[in-house]
Coordinates of N, CA and C in Angstrom, one line a residue:
M1 N 231.1 22.1 35.9 CA 229.8 21.9 36.4 C 230.0 21.4 37.9
L2 N 230.9 20.5 38.2 CA 231.2 20.0 39.5 C 231.6 21.0 40.4
R3 N 232.4 22.1 40.0 CA 232.8 23.1 40.6 C 231.7 24.0 41.2
N4 N 230.6 24.3 40.2 CA 229.5 25.0 40.7 C 228.7 24.3 41.6
Q5 N 228.6 23.0 41.6 CA 227.9 22.3 42.6 C 228.5 22.4 43.9
R6 N 229.7 22.3 43.9 CA 230.5 22.4 45.2 C 230.2 23.7 45.9
I7 N 230.3 24.7 45.1 CA 230.1 26.1 45.5 C 228.7 26.3 46.1
A8 N 227.7 25.7 45.4 CA 226.3 25.7 45.8 C 226.1 25.2 47.1
V9 N 226.7 23.8 47.2 CA 226.5 23.1 48.4 C 227.1 23.8 49.6
G10 N 228.3 24.3 49.4 CA 229.0 25.1 50.4 C 228.2 26.4 50.9
A11 N 227.7 27.0 50.0 CA 226.9 28.3 50.2 C 225.7 28.0 51.1
T12 N 225.0 26.8 50.7 CA 223.8 26.5 51.3 C 224.1 26.0 52.8
A13 N 225.2 25.3 53.0 CA 225.7 24.9 54.3 C 226.0 26.1 55.2
G14 N 226.7 27.0 54.6 CA 227.0 28.3 55.4 C 225.7 29.0 55.8
A15 N 224.8 29.2 54.9 CA 223.6 29.8 55.3 C 222.8 29.1 56.3
F16 N 222.8 27.8 56.3 CA 222.2 26.9 57.3 C 222.9 27.3 58.7
V17 N 224.2 27.2 58.7 CA 224.8 27.4 60.0 C 224.6 28.8 60.6
L18 N 224.6 29.8 59.6 CA 224.4 31.1 60.1 C 223.0 31.3 60.6
A19 N 221.9 30.7 59.9 CA 220.5 30.8 60.5 C 220.4 30.1 61.8
L20 N 221.1 29.0 62.1 CA 221.0 28.3 63.3 C 221.6 29.2 64.4
A21 N 222.7 29.8 64.1 CA 223.4 30.8 65.2 C 222.6 31.9 65.5
V22 N 221.9 32.6 64.5 CA 221.0 33.7 64.8 C 219.8 33.3 65.5
A23 N 219.2 32.2 65.1 CA 217.9 31.7 65.8 C 218.3 31.4 67.3
G24 N 219.5 30.8 67.5 CA 219.8 30.5 68.9 C 220.0 31.7 69.7
C25 N 220.4 32.9 69.2 CA 220.7 34.0 69.9 C 219.3 34.9 70.2
G26 N 218.3 34.6 69.5 CA 217.1 35.3 69.6 C 216.1 34.6 70.5
S27 N 216.4 33.4 70.9 CA 215.3 32.7 71.6 C 215.5 32.5 73.0
G28 N 216.2 33.5 73.6 CA 216.4 33.6 75.0 C 217.3 32.4 75.6
N29 N 216.8 31.6 76.3 CA 217.5 30.6 77.1 C 217.6 29.3 76.1
S30 N 218.6 29.3 75.3 CA 218.7 28.2 74.3 C 219.6 27.1 74.7
G31 N 219.1 26.1 75.2 CA 220.0 24.9 75.5 C 220.0 24.5 76.9
S32 N 219.7 25.2 77.9 CA 219.7 24.7 79.3 C 218.5 25.3 80.0
G33 N 218.3 24.6 81.2 CA 217.1 25.1 82.0 C 217.2 26.5 82.4
G34 N 216.2 27.0 82.9 CA 216.1 28.4 83.1 C 216.6 29.0 84.5
S35 N 217.4 28.3 85.2 CA 217.6 28.6 86.5 C 218.5 29.9 86.6
G36 N 219.4 30.1 85.6 CA 220.1 31.3 85.6 C 221.3 31.3 86.5
G37 N 221.2 30.8 87.8 CA 222.4 30.8 88.6 C 222.3 32.0 89.6
S38 N 223.3 32.1 90.5 CA 223.4 33.0 91.6 C 224.4 34.1 91.1
T39 N 224.5 35.1 92.0 CA 225.2 36.3 91.6 C 226.1 36.8 92.8
S40 N 227.2 37.4 92.5 CA 228.0 38.1 93.4 C 228.1 39.6 93.0
T41 N 227.9 40.6 93.9 CA 228.0 41.9 93.7 C 229.4 42.5 93.9
T42 N 230.3 41.8 94.2 CA 231.7 42.2 94.5 C 232.5 41.8 93.4
S43 N 233.7 42.3 93.2 CA 234.6 41.8 92.1 C 235.0 40.4 92.3
P44 N 235.0 39.6 91.1 CA 235.3 38.2 91.2 C 236.8 38.0 91.7
S45 N 236.8 36.8 92.3 CA 238.2 36.5 92.9 C 238.7 35.2 92.2
T46 N 238.0 34.2 92.1 CA 238.4 33.0 91.6 C 237.3 32.4 90.8
S47 N 237.6 31.5 89.8 CA 236.6 30.6 89.1 C 237.4 29.9 88.0
S48 N 236.7 29.0 87.5 CA 237.3 28.1 86.3 C 236.9 28.8 85.2
S49 N 237.5 28.8 84.2 CA 237.1 29.4 82.8 C 236.2 28.4 82.1
P50 N 235.3 28.8 81.3 CA 234.3 28.0 80.5 C 235.1 27.1 79.7
S51 N 234.6 26.0 79.4 CA 235.1 25.1 78.5 C 235.2 25.6 77.0
G52 N 236.3 25.6 76.3 CA 236.4 26.0 75.0 C 236.8 27.5 75.1
S53 N 237.3 28.0 76.2 CA 237.5 29.5 76.2 C 238.9 29.9 75.8
T54 N 239.6 29.0 75.2 CA 241.1 29.2 74.9 C 241.1 30.4 73.9
A55 N 240.1 30.6 73.1 CA 240.1 31.7 72.1 C 239.6 32.8 72.6
R56 N 239.0 33.0 73.7 CA 238.4 34.1 74.3 C 239.6 35.1 74.9
P57 N 239.4 36.3 74.7 CA 240.4 37.3 75.4 C 240.2 37.4 76.8
A58 N 241.2 37.6 77.5 CA 241.1 37.7 79.0 C 240.1 39.0 79.3
A59 N 239.4 38.8 80.4 CA 238.5 39.9 80.8 C 238.8 40.5 82.3
D60 N 240.1 40.2 82.5 CA 240.6 40.7 83.8 C 240.7 42.3 83.9
T61 N 240.8 42.9 82.9 CA 240.6 44.4 82.9 C 239.5 44.8 82.1
L62 N 238.6 45.7 82.8 CA 237.5 46.4 82.0 C 237.9 47.9 82.0
S63 N 237.9 48.3 80.7 CA 238.3 49.8 80.5 C 237.2 50.3 79.5
T64 N 237.3 51.6 79.3 CA 236.5 52.3 78.3 C 237.3 52.5 76.9
A65 N 236.6 52.6 75.9 CA 237.2 52.9 74.6 C 236.1 53.6 73.8
K66 N 236.6 54.6 73.0 CA 235.7 55.3 72.0 C 235.7 54.4 70.8
V67 N 234.5 53.9 70.4 CA 234.3 53.0 69.1 C 233.5 53.9 68.1
A68 N 234.0 53.7 66.9 CA 233.2 54.4 65.8 C 231.9 53.8 65.7
K69 N 230.9 54.8 65.5 CA 229.4 54.6 65.3 C 228.7 54.0 66.6
V70 N 229.5 53.9 67.7 CA 228.9 53.5 68.9 C 229.1 54.4 70.1
G71 N 230.2 55.1 70.1 CA 230.6 55.9 71.3 C 231.5 55.3 72.3
T72 N 231.5 55.7 73.5 CA 232.3 55.1 74.5 C 231.6 54.0 75.2
V73 N 232.4 52.9 75.2 CA 231.7 51.6 75.6 C 232.9 50.8 76.4
V74 N 232.5 49.8 77.0 CA 233.3 48.9 77.9 C 234.1 47.9 76.9
V75 N 235.4 47.7 77.2 CA 236.1 46.7 76.5 C 236.8 45.9 77.5
D76 N 237.1 44.6 77.0 CA 237.9 43.8 78.0 C 239.5 44.0 77.9
G77 N 240.2 43.2 78.5 CA 241.6 43.5 78.6 C 242.5 43.5 77.4
K78 N 241.8 42.9 76.3 CA 242.4 42.9 75.0 C 241.8 43.9 73.9
G79 N 240.9 44.7 74.6 CA 240.3 45.8 73.7 C 239.1 45.5 73.0
F80 N 238.4 44.3 73.2 CA 237.4 43.7 72.5 C 236.1 44.3 73.1
V81 N 235.2 44.8 72.4 CA 234.0 45.3 73.0 C 233.0 44.2 73.7
L82 N 232.5 44.7 74.9 CA 231.7 43.8 75.6 C 230.2 44.3 75.4
Y83 N 229.3 43.3 75.4 CA 228.0 43.6 75.1 C 227.1 43.2 76.2
R84 N 225.8 43.6 76.1 CA 224.7 43.1 77.0 C 223.5 42.7 76.2
F85 N 222.8 41.8 76.7 CA 221.7 41.1 76.1 C 220.4 41.4 76.8
D86 N 219.4 42.0 76.0 CA 218.1 42.5 76.5 C 217.3 41.4 77.1
K87 N 217.6 40.1 76.7 CA 216.7 39.1 77.3 C 217.4 38.5 78.7
D88 N 218.5 39.0 79.1 CA 219.1 38.7 80.4 C 218.3 39.5 81.4
T89 N 218.5 39.3 82.8 CA 217.8 40.0 83.9 C 219.0 40.6 84.7
A90 N 218.9 41.8 85.2 CA 219.7 42.4 86.2 C 219.0 42.5 87.6
Q91 N 217.8 42.6 87.6 CA 217.0 42.8 88.9 C 216.0 41.8 89.0
P92 N 215.7 41.1 90.1 CA 216.3 41.3 91.3 C 217.6 40.7 91.5
T93 N 217.7 39.6 90.6 CA 219.1 38.9 90.6 C 219.5 38.7 89.2
P94 N 220.8 39.0 88.9 CA 221.4 38.9 87.5 C 221.2 37.4 87.1
R95 N 220.9 37.3 85.9 CA 220.9 35.9 85.3 C 221.1 36.0 83.7
S96 N 222.0 35.1 83.2 CA 222.1 34.9 81.9 C 221.2 34.1 81.2
N97 N 220.7 34.5 80.0 CA 219.8 33.7 79.2 C 220.4 33.3 77.8
C98 N 221.7 33.3 77.9 CA 222.4 32.9 76.6 C 223.2 31.6 76.8
Y99 N 222.7 30.5 76.3 CA 223.5 29.3 76.4 C 223.4 28.5 75.1
G100 N 224.1 27.5 74.9 CA 224.1 26.7 73.7 C 224.6 27.4 72.6
T101 N 223.9 27.4 71.4 CA 224.4 28.1 70.2 C 224.5 29.6 70.5
C102 N 223.7 30.1 71.2 CA 223.8 31.6 71.6 C 225.2 31.9 72.3
A103 N 225.6 31.1 73.3 CA 226.8 31.3 73.8 C 228.1 31.1 72.9
T104 N 227.9 30.4 71.9 CA 228.9 30.1 70.8 C 229.1 31.4 70.1
Q105 N 227.9 32.1 69.7 CA 228.1 33.3 68.9 C 228.3 34.4 69.8
W106 N 227.9 34.3 71.1 CA 228.2 35.4 72.1 C 228.8 34.9 73.3
P107 N 230.1 34.7 73.3 CA 230.9 34.0 74.4 C 230.7 34.9 75.6
P108 N 230.4 34.3 76.8 CA 230.3 35.0 78.0 C 231.7 35.6 78.4
A109 N 231.8 36.8 79.0 CA 233.0 37.4 79.5 C 233.3 36.7 80.7
P110 N 234.5 35.9 80.8 CA 234.6 35.0 81.9 C 235.2 35.9 83.0
A111 N 234.9 35.5 84.3 CA 235.4 36.0 85.5 C 236.6 35.2 85.9
T112 N 237.9 35.5 85.6 CA 238.8 34.8 86.0 C 239.8 35.0 87.2
G113 N 239.4 36.2 87.6 CA 240.3 36.6 88.9 C 239.8 38.0 89.4
N114 N 240.6 38.7 89.9 CA 240.4 40.0 90.3 C 240.3 41.0 89.1
V115 N 239.4 41.8 89.1 CA 239.1 42.7 88.0 C 239.6 44.1 88.2
T116 N 240.5 44.5 87.3 CA 241.0 45.9 87.3 C 240.0 46.8 86.4
V117 N 239.6 47.9 86.9 CA 238.7 48.7 86.0 C 239.4 50.1 85.9
K118 N 239.2 50.6 84.5 CA 239.7 51.9 84.1 C 238.6 52.7 83.5
G119 N 238.0 53.7 84.1 CA 236.9 54.5 83.8 C 235.6 53.9 83.9
I120 N 235.6 53.0 84.9 CA 234.3 52.3 85.3 C 234.2 52.3 86.7
D121 N 233.1 52.6 87.4 CA 232.8 52.5 88.7 C 233.0 50.9 89.2
K122 N 233.9 50.5 90.0 CA 234.1 49.2 90.4 C 233.0 48.7 91.1
S123 N 232.2 49.5 91.7 CA 231.1 49.0 92.5 C 230.0 48.4 91.6
L124 N 230.1 48.8 90.1 CA 229.1 48.3 89.2 C 229.5 46.9 88.8
V125 N 230.8 46.5 89.0 CA 231.3 45.2 88.5 C 231.0 44.1 89.4
G126 N 230.4 43.0 88.9 CA 230.3 41.7 89.7 C 230.3 40.6 88.9
T127 N 229.7 39.4 89.3 CA 229.8 38.2 88.6 C 228.5 37.5 88.7
V128 N 228.2 36.6 87.8 CA 227.0 35.8 87.9 C 227.5 34.3 87.6
T129 N 226.9 33.4 88.4 CA 227.3 31.9 88.2 C 226.3 31.3 87.1
R130 N 226.9 30.9 86.0 CA 226.1 30.3 84.9 C 225.7 28.9 85.2
N131 N 224.7 28.4 84.4 CA 224.2 27.1 84.8 C 225.3 26.0 84.8
D132 N 226.4 26.2 84.1 CA 227.6 25.1 84.1 C 228.5 25.4 85.2
G133 N 228.2 26.4 86.1 CA 229.0 26.5 87.2 C 230.1 27.6 87.0
T134 N 230.3 28.1 85.7 CA 231.4 29.0 85.6 C 230.9 30.4 85.9
K135 N 231.8 31.3 86.2 CA 231.5 32.6 86.5 C 231.6 33.6 85.3
Q136 N 230.7 34.5 85.1 CA 230.6 35.5 84.1 C 230.7 36.9 84.7
L137 N 231.3 37.7 84.1 CA 231.3 39.2 84.6 C 230.0 39.8 84.3
T138 N 229.6 40.7 85.2 CA 228.4 41.6 85.1 C 228.8 42.9 85.3
L139 N 228.0 43.9 84.6 CA 228.2 45.3 84.8 C 226.7 45.9 85.2
A140 N 226.5 46.6 86.3 CA 225.2 47.0 86.7 C 224.2 45.9 86.7
G141 N 224.8 44.7 87.0 CA 223.8 43.4 87.1 C 223.6 42.8 85.8
R142 N 224.2 43.3 84.7 CA 223.9 42.7 83.3 C 225.1 41.9 83.0
P143 N 224.9 40.6 82.7 CA 226.0 39.8 82.1 C 226.6 40.4 81.0
L144 N 227.9 40.2 80.9 CA 228.6 40.8 79.7 C 229.1 39.6 78.6
Y145 N 229.2 39.9 77.4 CA 229.6 39.0 76.4 C 230.5 39.7 75.4
R146 N 231.2 38.8 74.6 CA 231.9 39.1 73.5 C 231.0 38.8 72.3
Y147 N 231.3 39.3 71.0 CA 230.7 38.9 69.8 C 231.6 38.2 69.0
A148 N 231.3 36.9 68.6 CA 232.3 36.0 67.8 C 232.9 36.7 66.6
Q149 N 232.0 37.6 66.0 CA 232.3 38.2 64.7 C 233.2 39.4 64.9
D150 N 233.4 39.9 65.9 CA 234.3 40.9 66.3 C 235.8 40.4 66.2
D151 N 236.5 40.6 65.1 CA 237.8 39.9 64.9 C 238.9 40.8 65.5
E152 N 238.7 42.0 65.6 CA 239.8 43.0 66.0 C 239.2 43.7 67.3
P153 N 240.1 44.3 68.1 CA 239.7 45.2 69.2 C 239.1 46.5 68.6
H154 N 238.1 46.9 69.4 CA 237.4 48.1 69.0 C 236.5 47.9 67.9
E155 N 236.1 46.7 67.5 CA 235.0 46.5 66.5 C 233.8 46.3 67.2
A156 N 232.6 46.7 66.8 CA 231.3 46.6 67.4 C 230.4 46.1 66.4
Y157 N 230.7 44.9 65.7 CA 229.7 44.5 64.8 C 228.4 43.8 65.4
G158 N 228.5 43.6 66.7 CA 227.3 43.0 67.4 C 226.3 44.1 67.8
Q159 N 226.7 45.3 67.6 CA 225.7 46.5 68.0 C 224.4 46.4 67.4
G160 N 223.3 46.2 68.1 CA 222.0 46.2 67.6 C 221.5 44.9 67.0
V161 N 222.3 43.8 67.0 CA 222.1 42.6 66.4 C 220.7 42.0 67.0
G162 N 219.7 41.8 66.1 CA 218.5 41.2 66.6 C 217.7 42.1 67.4
G163 N 218.0 43.4 67.6 CA 217.3 44.3 68.3 C 217.4 44.0 69.9
T164 N 218.4 43.1 70.2 CA 218.5 42.6 71.6 C 219.9 42.7 72.1
W165 N 220.9 42.9 71.3 CA 222.4 42.9 71.7 C 223.0 44.4 71.5
F166 N 223.6 44.9 72.6 CA 224.1 46.3 72.5 C 225.3 46.3 73.3
A167 N 226.4 47.1 72.8 CA 227.6 47.4 73.5 C 227.2 48.0 74.8
A168 N 228.0 47.6 75.9 CA 227.7 48.2 77.1 C 228.4 49.4 77.4
T169 N 227.8 50.5 77.9 CA 228.4 51.8 78.3 C 229.1 51.5 79.6
P170 N 229.9 52.5 80.1 CA 230.6 52.4 81.4 C 229.6 52.3 82.6
T171 N 228.2 52.7 82.4 CA 227.4 52.6 83.5 C 226.5 51.3 83.3
G172 N 226.7 50.4 82.3 CA 225.9 49.3 82.1 C 224.7 49.6 81.0
A173 N 224.5 50.6 80.7 CA 223.4 51.0 79.8 C 223.8 50.4 78.3
K174 N 222.7 50.6 77.5 CA 222.9 50.3 76.0 C 223.6 51.5 75.4
A175 N 224.5 51.1 74.5 CA 225.2 52.1 73.7 C 224.2 52.4 72.6
M176 N 224.1 53.7 72.2 CA 223.1 54.1 71.1 C 224.1 54.3 69.8
T177 N 223.6 53.7 68.6 CA 224.4 53.9 67.5 C 224.1 55.3 66.8
S178 N 225.2 55.9 66.3 CA 224.8 57.2 65.6 C 224.0 57.2 64.4
D179 N 224.0 55.9 63.6 CA 223.2 55.9 62.5 C 221.9 55.4 62.7
T180 N 221.4 55.3 64.0 CA 220.0 54.9 64.2 C 219.2 56.0 64.9
G181 N 220.0 57.2 64.9 CA 219.4 58.4 65.5 C 219.1 58.3 66.9
G182 N 219.9 57.6 67.6 CA 219.9 57.3 69.2 C 218.8 56.3 69.5
N183 N 218.1 55.6 68.5 CA 217.3 54.6 68.8 C 217.7 53.2 68.6
P184 N 218.0 52.5 69.8 CA 218.7 51.1 69.6 C 217.7 50.2 68.9
G185 N 218.4 49.4 68.2 CA 217.7 48.1 67.6 C 217.5 48.5 66.1
G186 N 218.2 49.4 65.5 CA 218.0 49.7 64.2 C 218.8 48.9 63.2
G187 N 219.1 47.7 63.6 CA 219.9 46.9 62.7 C 221.2 46.4 63.3
S188 N 222.2 46.1 62.5 CA 223.4 45.6 63.0 C 224.3 46.8 63.5
G189 N 224.0 48.0 63.1 CA 224.8 49.1 63.4 C 225.9 49.4 62.4
Y190 N 225.9 48.6 61.4 CA 226.8 48.7 60.3 C 226.3 48.4 58.9

C-alpha cells in the first residue's frame, strides 16, 4: 500500500510540473517585463551565453536537415531542430516573448560567435538581445529555440505544440506537418 501511495504522489507531482511548463509556454511573455530587447540584422560576433546553458547544443552552425513528418527544417550545430514561436515578433523589431518557465521548456538558441550557415541565406540570420542581456539567434527576424524534449538530433517533438510552436524552415517560415494536411497547429505533430 505504501508503494502505491508513493507512485500516486509521484504521478501527481509530475503532472503538476508538466502543467506549469505548458502553461508558461502559452502565456506569451512569462516572467519578465515586455521590453523584448534590441536586434542586430548581421551575423552575431560575440556574446555571453545564457545562464544554465551548459546542456544546450552549440548554435554556431545553422544548416538544414530533412526531418520525418516535418520536412526540411533548420538545425543547430549538433543537429537539433530549431523552432519559432508565433507569439514572438519579427517586424518591425524582432522580440522574444519566451521567458521564465517558457525558456526552460524552449531554450533560446544562443548566439555565441560567428555563425556558419549551410543551405540558409546568411542575410536572414541575425540576433536579438534578450531581457537578460544575452543574445539569441534569429532567422528572418524570428527568434529561434530548441525544445527541451527533443533528446536526439533530428527529432521534432515540439512541432505544433500549443498551436504556437513550429520548426523553422530555411526561409524562417513555419514547417508544415504532413499529418495535419499542411495546416499548422494540428497538435504535437506526433
